[in-house]
């Protein structure tokens, strides 16, 4: 019955309904799956699944056999780079792995694949599907900074009816975006609807819709000095590591708002903490930290001008469906010999 169809092993939890939906959308695919071999999801986009889930040795062997018998993997098995390496090694016919994360390049990097394997297998990420919820979170962060949310909460808790004070208006502000990918472009669209002047750092000089000013990386410090808020949606790579450091923070406007929805490693955390303590940064709104979970001893937990969320701002009801749609579209491209969307850059790994 699967004769002649592209064999895709479902390596990560995916509802039967979405498996059937993908096959209906692209009938040239056969999704090879055995739900009993996949951990139950606790919530949408729970690709790691229930940590209590264990396969018996016999189930492990069947899972390996299923992964070895496909040209494509839907997801990294057990979201484990070591298991990905094993699957690539054991299956010379493997040609494409689609990764559930937007920042899946890091997982490919961690698998330590050989040059031959990176050449043979194409990797794609789910970059772009998180644009909606993360852009909304970024707008929330920029607004929280403009309206001075920590001060509002403090005064209210203290029952203190102060004199009037002026709140910032996003429509009169400049926002600098670090990262103009799927997330950054949606942040730009939403902020421009609020009337903000949007600046975006890019290594290319191409215009980007809703970005009023494209800033080349060598002008980063100058642009940061004009921004009321900085939003990072950069991936974690060697080049972005610690990009927001002491010098960049010092170049920013005093009281600036910083929002991070990309990868925590982009911000030098000790430098950020120092800048928060002296008020150089007015508010940091962080969905991600350099090491996750954040160390319980980190000062970030207790600083009054920090809002922290546990890498959860992207999660939405629609994430599984959006990834399935992206995959079905890419599978059509694969079968028609067209370039795949969201190929992992296997030099910088993002
Ligand atoms: N908080 C969460 O739950 C969550 C959810 C999804 C994603 N993320 C993170 O967000 C990241 C971005 O997601 P996305 O969907 O927007 O990915 P994307 O579409 O791949 O965009 C990445 C952007 O970063 C830019 N970039 C990479 N390295 C750069 C550098 N050194 N200097 C300047 N720009 C650089 C890329 O520019 P080029 O045009 O030069 O390639 C591209 O515009 C992911 O990698 C992931 O780490 C977090």
Short mmCIF file of C-alpha atoms and ligand atoms in Angstrom, two decimals:
data_model
loop_
_atom_site.label_atom_id
_atom_site.label_comp_id
_atom_site.label_asym_id
_atom_site.label_seq_id
_atom_site.Cartn_x
_atom_site.Cartn_y
_atom_site.Cartn_z
CA UNK A 1 0.00 0.00 0.00
CA UNK A 2 3.01 2.29 0.65
CA UNK A 3 4.56 1.17 -2.64
CA UNK A 4 6.26 4.01 -4.47
CA UNK A 5 5.52 6.61 -1.79
CA UNK A 6 8.18 8.59 0.04
CA UNK A 7 8.72 6.87 3.38
CA UNK A 8 8.69 9.28 6.31
CA UNK A 9 9.30 7.84 9.77
CA UNK A 10 7.41 9.69 12.49
CA UNK A 11 10.22 10.04 15.03
CA UNK A 12 8.54 12.51 17.38
CA UNK A 13 5.04 12.64 18.89
CA UNK A 14 2.45 13.57 16.26
CA UNK A 15 -1.28 12.97 16.55
CA UNK A 16 -2.87 10.37 14.29
CA UNK A 17 -5.13 13.15 13.01
CA UNK A 18 -2.15 15.21 11.82
CA UNK A 19 -0.43 12.13 10.34
CA UNK A 20 -3.55 11.54 8.26
CA UNK A 21 -3.80 15.23 7.42
CA UNK A 22 -0.21 15.31 6.08
CA UNK A 23 -0.83 12.20 3.95
CA UNK A 24 -4.02 13.71 2.57
CA UNK A 25 -2.25 17.00 1.79
CA UNK A 26 0.64 15.19 0.01
CA UNK A 27 -0.55 11.76 -1.09
CA UNK A 28 2.91 10.84 -2.36
CA UNK A 29 3.99 10.45 1.29
CA UNK A 30 3.66 7.43 3.55
CA UNK A 31 4.01 8.33 7.24
CA UNK A 32 5.44 5.23 8.86
CA UNK A 33 4.49 5.32 12.52
CA UNK A 34 3.72 3.31 15.59
CA UNK A 35 2.09 5.48 18.24
CA UNK A 36 3.02 2.97 20.97
CA UNK A 37 6.70 3.79 20.36
CA UNK A 38 6.27 7.55 20.91
CA UNK A 39 5.96 9.27 24.31
CA UNK A 40 2.54 10.80 24.99
CA UNK A 41 2.43 14.59 24.65
CA UNK A 42 1.49 16.55 27.79
CA UNK A 43 0.52 19.67 25.86
CA UNK A 44 0.72 20.95 22.26
CA UNK A 45 4.23 20.93 20.82
CA UNK A 46 5.50 18.63 23.59
CA UNK A 47 7.93 16.86 21.29
CA UNK A 48 10.00 15.42 24.14
CA UNK A 49 6.77 13.96 25.51
CA UNK A 50 6.10 12.53 28.96
CA UNK A 51 9.48 11.95 30.67
CA UNK A 52 8.00 8.92 32.46
CA UNK A 53 7.66 7.16 29.09
CA UNK A 54 10.01 4.18 28.62
CA UNK A 55 10.33 1.72 25.73
CA UNK A 56 10.99 -1.92 26.46
CA UNK A 57 14.13 -3.33 24.78
CA UNK A 58 11.84 -4.93 22.20
CA UNK A 59 10.16 -1.55 21.53
CA UNK A 60 13.56 0.15 21.24
CA UNK A 61 14.54 -2.37 18.58
CA UNK A 62 11.30 -1.77 16.69
CA UNK A 63 11.81 2.01 16.92
CA UNK A 64 15.35 1.69 15.53
CA UNK A 65 14.03 -0.52 12.70
CA UNK A 66 11.34 2.03 11.87
CA UNK A 67 13.91 4.86 11.74
CA UNK A 68 16.22 2.74 9.59
CA UNK A 69 13.54 2.06 7.02
CA UNK A 70 12.76 5.64 5.92
CA UNK A 71 14.17 8.26 3.60
CA UNK A 72 12.87 11.07 5.80
CA UNK A 73 12.48 11.59 9.55
CA UNK A 74 9.70 13.74 10.95
CA UNK A 75 11.51 15.07 14.02
CA UNK A 76 14.65 14.13 15.89
CA UNK A 77 14.07 10.82 17.69
CA UNK A 78 13.55 11.56 21.38
CA UNK A 79 14.82 15.12 20.68
CA UNK A 80 18.23 13.61 21.38
CA UNK A 81 21.21 14.59 19.18
CA UNK A 82 22.97 11.31 20.06
CA UNK A 83 19.97 9.35 18.86
CA UNK A 84 19.91 11.46 15.69
CA UNK A 85 23.57 10.57 15.10
CA UNK A 86 22.71 6.89 15.55
CA UNK A 87 19.81 7.10 13.11
CA UNK A 88 21.92 8.86 10.47
CA UNK A 89 24.70 6.28 10.88
CA UNK A 90 22.35 3.28 10.78
CA UNK A 91 20.38 4.40 7.73
CA UNK A 92 22.45 5.15 4.62
CA UNK A 93 19.24 5.83 2.68
CA UNK A 94 18.30 8.73 4.98
CA UNK A 95 18.16 12.01 3.03
CA UNK A 96 16.14 14.54 5.03
CA UNK A 97 15.31 15.26 8.68
CA UNK A 98 12.72 17.87 9.60
CA UNK A 99 13.26 19.33 13.09
CA UNK A 100 10.43 20.60 15.27
CA UNK A 101 12.45 23.45 16.81
CA UNK A 102 13.02 26.75 15.01
CA UNK A 103 16.57 26.80 16.35
CA UNK A 104 17.19 23.17 15.31
CA UNK A 105 20.67 23.95 14.00
CA UNK A 106 22.04 23.60 17.52
CA UNK A 107 20.72 20.02 17.74
CA UNK A 108 22.33 19.13 14.40
CA UNK A 109 25.59 20.64 15.61
CA UNK A 110 25.40 18.63 18.84
CA UNK A 111 25.01 15.39 16.84
CA UNK A 112 28.62 15.81 15.61
CA UNK A 113 27.87 14.41 12.16
CA UNK A 114 30.63 13.85 9.64
CA UNK A 115 31.01 16.03 6.54
CA UNK A 116 29.70 13.11 4.43
CA UNK A 117 26.60 12.81 6.63
CA UNK A 118 25.93 16.55 6.54
CA UNK A 119 26.24 16.40 2.76
CA UNK A 120 23.95 13.36 2.41
CA UNK A 121 21.17 14.39 4.80
CA UNK A 122 19.33 17.69 4.50
CA UNK A 123 18.10 19.22 7.74
CA UNK A 124 15.23 21.67 7.94
CA UNK A 125 13.83 23.53 10.94
CA UNK A 126 10.42 24.82 11.92
CA UNK A 127 11.66 28.43 11.86
CA UNK A 128 8.84 30.85 11.18
CA UNK A 129 5.96 28.98 12.81
CA UNK A 130 6.57 30.74 16.13
CA UNK A 131 6.41 34.22 14.65
CA UNK A 132 2.85 34.99 15.80
CA UNK A 133 3.08 34.20 19.53
CA UNK A 134 6.66 35.43 19.92
CA UNK A 135 5.95 38.70 18.16
CA UNK A 136 3.01 39.22 20.49
CA UNK A 137 5.29 38.55 23.47
CA UNK A 138 7.84 41.00 22.08
CA UNK A 139 5.13 43.65 21.74
CA UNK A 140 4.09 42.90 25.33
CA UNK A 141 7.71 43.42 26.43
CA UNK A 142 8.13 46.67 24.51
CA UNK A 143 4.81 47.96 25.89
CA UNK A 144 5.73 46.86 29.44
CA UNK A 145 8.91 48.91 29.11
CA UNK A 146 7.17 51.95 27.65
CA UNK A 147 4.54 51.92 30.38
CA UNK A 148 7.06 51.04 33.14
CA UNK A 149 5.28 47.92 34.34
CA UNK A 150 7.61 47.32 37.35
CA UNK A 151 6.91 50.82 38.66
CA UNK A 152 3.15 50.36 38.17
CA UNK A 153 3.20 47.10 40.13
CA UNK A 154 5.38 48.57 42.90
CA UNK A 155 3.23 51.63 43.41
CA UNK A 156 0.03 49.63 43.40
CA UNK A 157 1.37 47.08 45.90
CA UNK A 158 2.49 49.96 48.13
CA UNK A 159 -1.00 51.59 47.88
CA UNK A 160 0.88 54.67 46.70
CA UNK A 161 -1.10 57.20 44.64
CA UNK A 162 1.87 59.15 43.34
CA UNK A 163 1.93 62.35 41.35
CA UNK A 164 1.31 61.98 37.62
CA UNK A 165 4.17 60.70 35.49
CA UNK A 166 4.63 60.41 31.81
CA UNK A 167 4.46 57.02 30.17
CA UNK A 168 6.30 56.27 26.97
CA UNK A 169 4.34 55.71 23.79
CA UNK A 170 5.49 53.01 21.43
CA UNK A 171 4.22 55.12 18.56
CA UNK A 172 6.90 57.67 19.43
CA UNK A 173 9.64 55.14 20.02
CA UNK A 174 12.43 53.50 18.07
CA UNK A 175 12.81 49.75 18.38
CA UNK A 176 15.91 47.90 17.24
CA UNK A 177 15.45 44.29 16.12
CA UNK A 178 18.36 41.85 16.30
CA UNK A 179 17.35 39.08 13.89
CA UNK A 180 15.08 39.57 10.93
CA UNK A 181 14.02 35.97 10.31
CA UNK A 182 10.51 34.53 10.66
CA UNK A 183 10.15 35.94 14.17
CA UNK A 184 11.88 39.28 13.63
CA UNK A 185 9.81 40.10 10.55
CA UNK A 186 6.56 39.44 12.42
CA UNK A 187 7.78 41.58 15.34
CA UNK A 188 8.48 44.33 12.80
CA UNK A 189 4.99 44.03 11.33
CA UNK A 190 3.24 44.20 14.70
CA UNK A 191 5.39 47.05 16.02
CA UNK A 192 4.95 49.07 12.86
CA UNK A 193 1.17 48.73 13.29
CA UNK A 194 1.65 50.45 16.66
CA UNK A 195 3.50 53.22 14.89
CA UNK A 196 7.00 52.46 16.16
CA UNK A 197 10.05 53.36 14.09
CA UNK A 198 11.52 49.91 13.42
CA UNK A 199 15.24 49.40 12.88
CA UNK A 200 16.60 45.95 12.10
CA UNK A 201 20.13 44.59 12.07
CA UNK A 202 20.88 42.48 9.05
CA UNK A 203 23.96 41.11 7.33
CA UNK A 204 22.21 41.86 4.02
CA UNK A 205 21.25 45.25 2.78
CA UNK A 206 17.93 44.06 1.28
CA UNK A 207 14.88 46.05 2.38
CA UNK A 208 12.54 44.15 4.72
CA UNK A 209 8.84 44.93 4.87
CA UNK A 210 7.83 46.97 7.96
CA UNK A 211 11.47 47.72 8.81
CA UNK A 212 12.08 51.44 8.41
CA UNK A 213 15.86 51.20 8.66
CA UNK A 214 18.15 48.30 7.88
CA UNK A 215 21.25 48.53 10.04
CA UNK A 216 24.45 46.76 9.02
CA UNK A 217 26.27 44.95 11.86
CA UNK A 218 29.09 47.53 11.88
CA UNK A 219 26.52 50.22 12.82
CA UNK A 220 24.99 48.16 15.63
CA UNK A 221 26.31 50.32 18.49
CA UNK A 222 25.22 53.56 16.88
CA UNK A 223 21.70 52.22 16.21
CA UNK A 224 21.47 50.76 19.74
CA UNK A 225 22.13 54.28 21.07
CA UNK A 226 18.99 55.53 19.34
CA UNK A 227 16.67 52.69 20.41
CA UNK A 228 14.12 52.84 23.22
CA UNK A 229 13.82 49.05 23.05
CA UNK A 230 15.90 46.23 21.63
CA UNK A 231 14.28 42.91 20.69
CA UNK A 232 16.47 39.89 19.95
CA UNK A 233 15.21 36.90 18.00
CA UNK A 234 18.70 35.77 17.04
CA UNK A 235 19.60 32.09 17.00
CA UNK A 236 22.34 30.72 19.22
CA UNK A 237 25.48 30.43 17.10
CA UNK A 238 29.17 31.10 17.60
CA UNK A 239 28.69 34.47 15.89
CA UNK A 240 25.77 35.59 18.07
CA UNK A 241 27.21 34.34 21.39
CA UNK A 242 27.47 37.27 23.80
CA UNK A 243 26.58 39.81 21.09
CA UNK A 244 24.74 41.88 23.71
CA UNK A 245 27.77 42.54 25.91
CA UNK A 246 29.01 45.28 28.27
CA UNK A 247 30.02 47.55 25.39
CA UNK A 248 26.73 47.24 23.52
CA UNK A 249 24.71 47.72 26.72
CA UNK A 250 26.76 50.83 27.55
CA UNK A 251 26.03 52.22 24.08
CA UNK A 252 22.26 51.91 24.66
CA UNK A 253 19.98 54.69 25.88
CA UNK A 254 19.70 54.71 29.69
CA UNK A 255 16.47 52.97 30.70
CA UNK A 256 16.27 50.93 27.49
CA UNK A 257 13.97 47.87 27.35
CA UNK A 258 15.49 44.58 26.24
CA UNK A 259 13.35 41.66 25.09
CA UNK A 260 14.84 38.27 24.24
CA UNK A 261 12.75 35.65 22.45
CA UNK A 262 15.61 34.06 20.46
CA UNK A 263 18.39 32.27 22.30
CA UNK A 264 19.66 33.22 25.75
CA UNK A 265 23.32 32.87 24.76
CA UNK A 266 23.03 36.04 22.65
CA UNK A 267 23.07 38.08 25.87
CA UNK A 268 26.09 38.13 28.17
CA UNK A 269 24.05 37.58 31.34
CA UNK A 270 26.54 38.94 33.92
CA UNK A 271 26.80 42.11 31.78
CA UNK A 272 23.00 42.37 31.60
CA UNK A 273 22.69 41.94 35.35
CA UNK A 274 25.19 44.76 35.95
CA UNK A 275 23.31 47.00 33.50
CA UNK A 276 19.98 46.21 35.19
CA UNK A 277 21.41 46.94 38.63
CA UNK A 278 22.62 50.38 37.63
CA UNK A 279 19.41 51.17 35.70
CA UNK A 280 21.16 51.39 32.35
CA UNK A 281 18.62 48.77 31.27
CA UNK A 282 15.18 49.78 32.53
CA UNK A 283 13.48 46.46 31.93
CA UNK A 284 14.53 43.05 30.59
CA UNK A 285 11.81 40.73 29.37
CA UNK A 286 13.33 37.31 28.88
CA UNK A 287 11.72 34.15 27.57
CA UNK A 288 15.13 32.50 27.25
CA UNK A 289 18.30 32.40 29.32
CA UNK A 290 21.87 31.34 28.54
CA UNK A 291 21.47 28.11 30.53
CA UNK A 292 18.01 26.60 30.91
CA UNK A 293 16.51 26.06 33.39
CA UNK A 294 17.88 29.26 34.90
CA UNK A 295 20.03 28.68 38.00
CA UNK A 296 17.84 29.26 41.10
CA UNK A 297 20.68 31.45 42.42
CA UNK A 298 20.68 33.78 39.39
CA UNK A 299 20.04 37.45 40.34
CA UNK A 300 17.72 37.61 37.32
CA UNK A 301 14.97 35.99 39.40
CA UNK A 302 14.88 38.79 41.95
CA UNK A 303 15.75 41.95 40.08
CA UNK A 304 12.65 44.18 40.13
CA UNK A 305 13.20 45.22 36.52
CA UNK A 306 13.14 41.73 35.02
CA UNK A 307 10.21 39.73 33.69
CA UNK A 308 11.10 36.07 33.17
CA UNK A 309 9.23 33.27 31.46
CA UNK A 310 10.50 29.68 31.12
CA UNK A 311 10.97 29.44 27.33
CA UNK A 312 7.24 29.21 26.97
CA UNK A 313 6.16 32.25 24.96
CA UNK A 314 6.09 30.40 21.64
CA UNK A 315 3.78 27.64 22.75
CA UNK A 316 0.38 27.78 21.10
CA UNK A 317 -2.55 25.52 20.25
CA UNK A 318 -1.73 25.79 16.58
CA UNK A 319 2.00 24.93 16.70
CA UNK A 320 1.65 21.22 15.82
CA UNK A 321 -0.61 22.02 12.87
CA UNK A 322 1.63 24.83 11.59
CA UNK A 323 4.66 22.52 11.68
CA UNK A 324 2.68 19.80 9.87
CA UNK A 325 1.71 22.35 7.18
CA UNK A 326 5.31 23.49 6.79
CA UNK A 327 6.46 19.88 6.52
CA UNK A 328 3.80 18.98 3.92
CA UNK A 329 4.79 22.00 1.85
CA UNK A 330 8.47 21.09 2.10
CA UNK A 331 7.71 17.44 1.23
CA UNK A 332 6.06 18.62 -1.98
CA UNK A 333 9.18 20.64 -2.74
CA UNK A 334 11.38 17.63 -1.96
CA UNK A 335 9.38 15.39 -4.27
CA UNK A 336 9.32 17.98 -7.04
CA UNK A 337 13.07 18.61 -6.75
CA UNK A 338 12.65 22.19 -5.53
CA UNK A 339 14.83 23.78 -2.82
CA UNK A 340 13.60 23.09 0.71
CA UNK A 341 12.50 25.92 2.99
CA UNK A 342 14.41 26.48 6.27
CA UNK A 343 17.53 24.46 5.42
CA UNK A 344 19.88 24.39 8.40
CA UNK A 345 23.03 26.35 7.70
CA UNK A 346 25.63 23.65 8.42
CA UNK A 347 28.46 26.16 8.75
CA UNK A 348 26.93 28.38 11.46
CA UNK A 349 24.32 25.78 12.52
CA UNK A 350 21.08 27.76 12.68
N1 LIG B 1 11.40 31.46 22.66
C1 LIG B 1 11.11 30.38 21.98
O1 LIG B 1 10.40 29.51 22.42
C2 LIG B 1 11.65 30.24 20.59
C3 LIG B 1 10.80 29.68 19.61
C4 LIG B 1 11.24 29.65 18.30
C5 LIG B 1 12.53 30.10 17.99
N2 LIG B 1 13.34 30.56 18.96
C6 LIG B 1 14.71 31.02 18.64
O2 LIG B 1 14.61 32.09 17.74
C7 LIG B 1 15.56 31.92 16.69
C8 LIG B 1 15.06 32.61 15.43
O3 LIG B 1 13.87 32.00 14.97
P1 LIG B 1 13.31 32.39 13.51
O4 LIG B 1 12.11 31.54 13.30
O5 LIG B 1 13.18 33.85 13.39
O6 LIG B 1 14.56 31.86 12.65
P2 LIG B 1 15.05 32.26 11.18
O7 LIG B 1 13.87 32.52 10.32
O8 LIG B 1 16.04 31.20 10.82
O9 LIG B 1 15.82 33.64 11.39
C9 LIG B 1 17.07 33.79 11.98
C10 LIG B 1 17.56 35.21 11.69
O10 LIG B 1 18.75 35.46 12.43
C11 LIG B 1 19.67 36.12 11.56
N3 LIG B 1 21.05 35.91 11.98
C12 LIG B 1 21.69 34.75 12.25
N4 LIG B 1 22.94 34.99 12.63
C13 LIG B 1 23.11 36.33 12.61
C14 LIG B 1 24.21 37.21 12.90
N5 LIG B 1 25.37 36.71 13.30
N6 LIG B 1 24.02 38.54 12.74
C15 LIG B 1 22.84 39.03 12.33
N7 LIG B 1 21.75 38.27 12.02
C16 LIG B 1 21.90 36.94 12.16
C17 LIG B 1 19.41 35.48 10.22
O11 LIG B 1 19.94 36.30 9.23
P3 LIG B 1 20.40 35.79 7.77
O12 LIG B 1 19.38 36.36 6.84
O13 LIG B 1 21.74 36.42 7.63
O14 LIG B 1 20.42 34.29 7.78
C18 LIG B 1 17.88 35.43 10.22
O15 LIG B 1 17.34 36.68 9.86
C19 LIG B 1 15.70 30.41 16.55
O16 LIG B 1 16.97 30.07 16.02
C20 LIG B 1 15.54 29.93 17.98
O17 LIG B 1 16.80 29.88 18.58
C21 LIG B 1 12.92 30.66 20.26
#
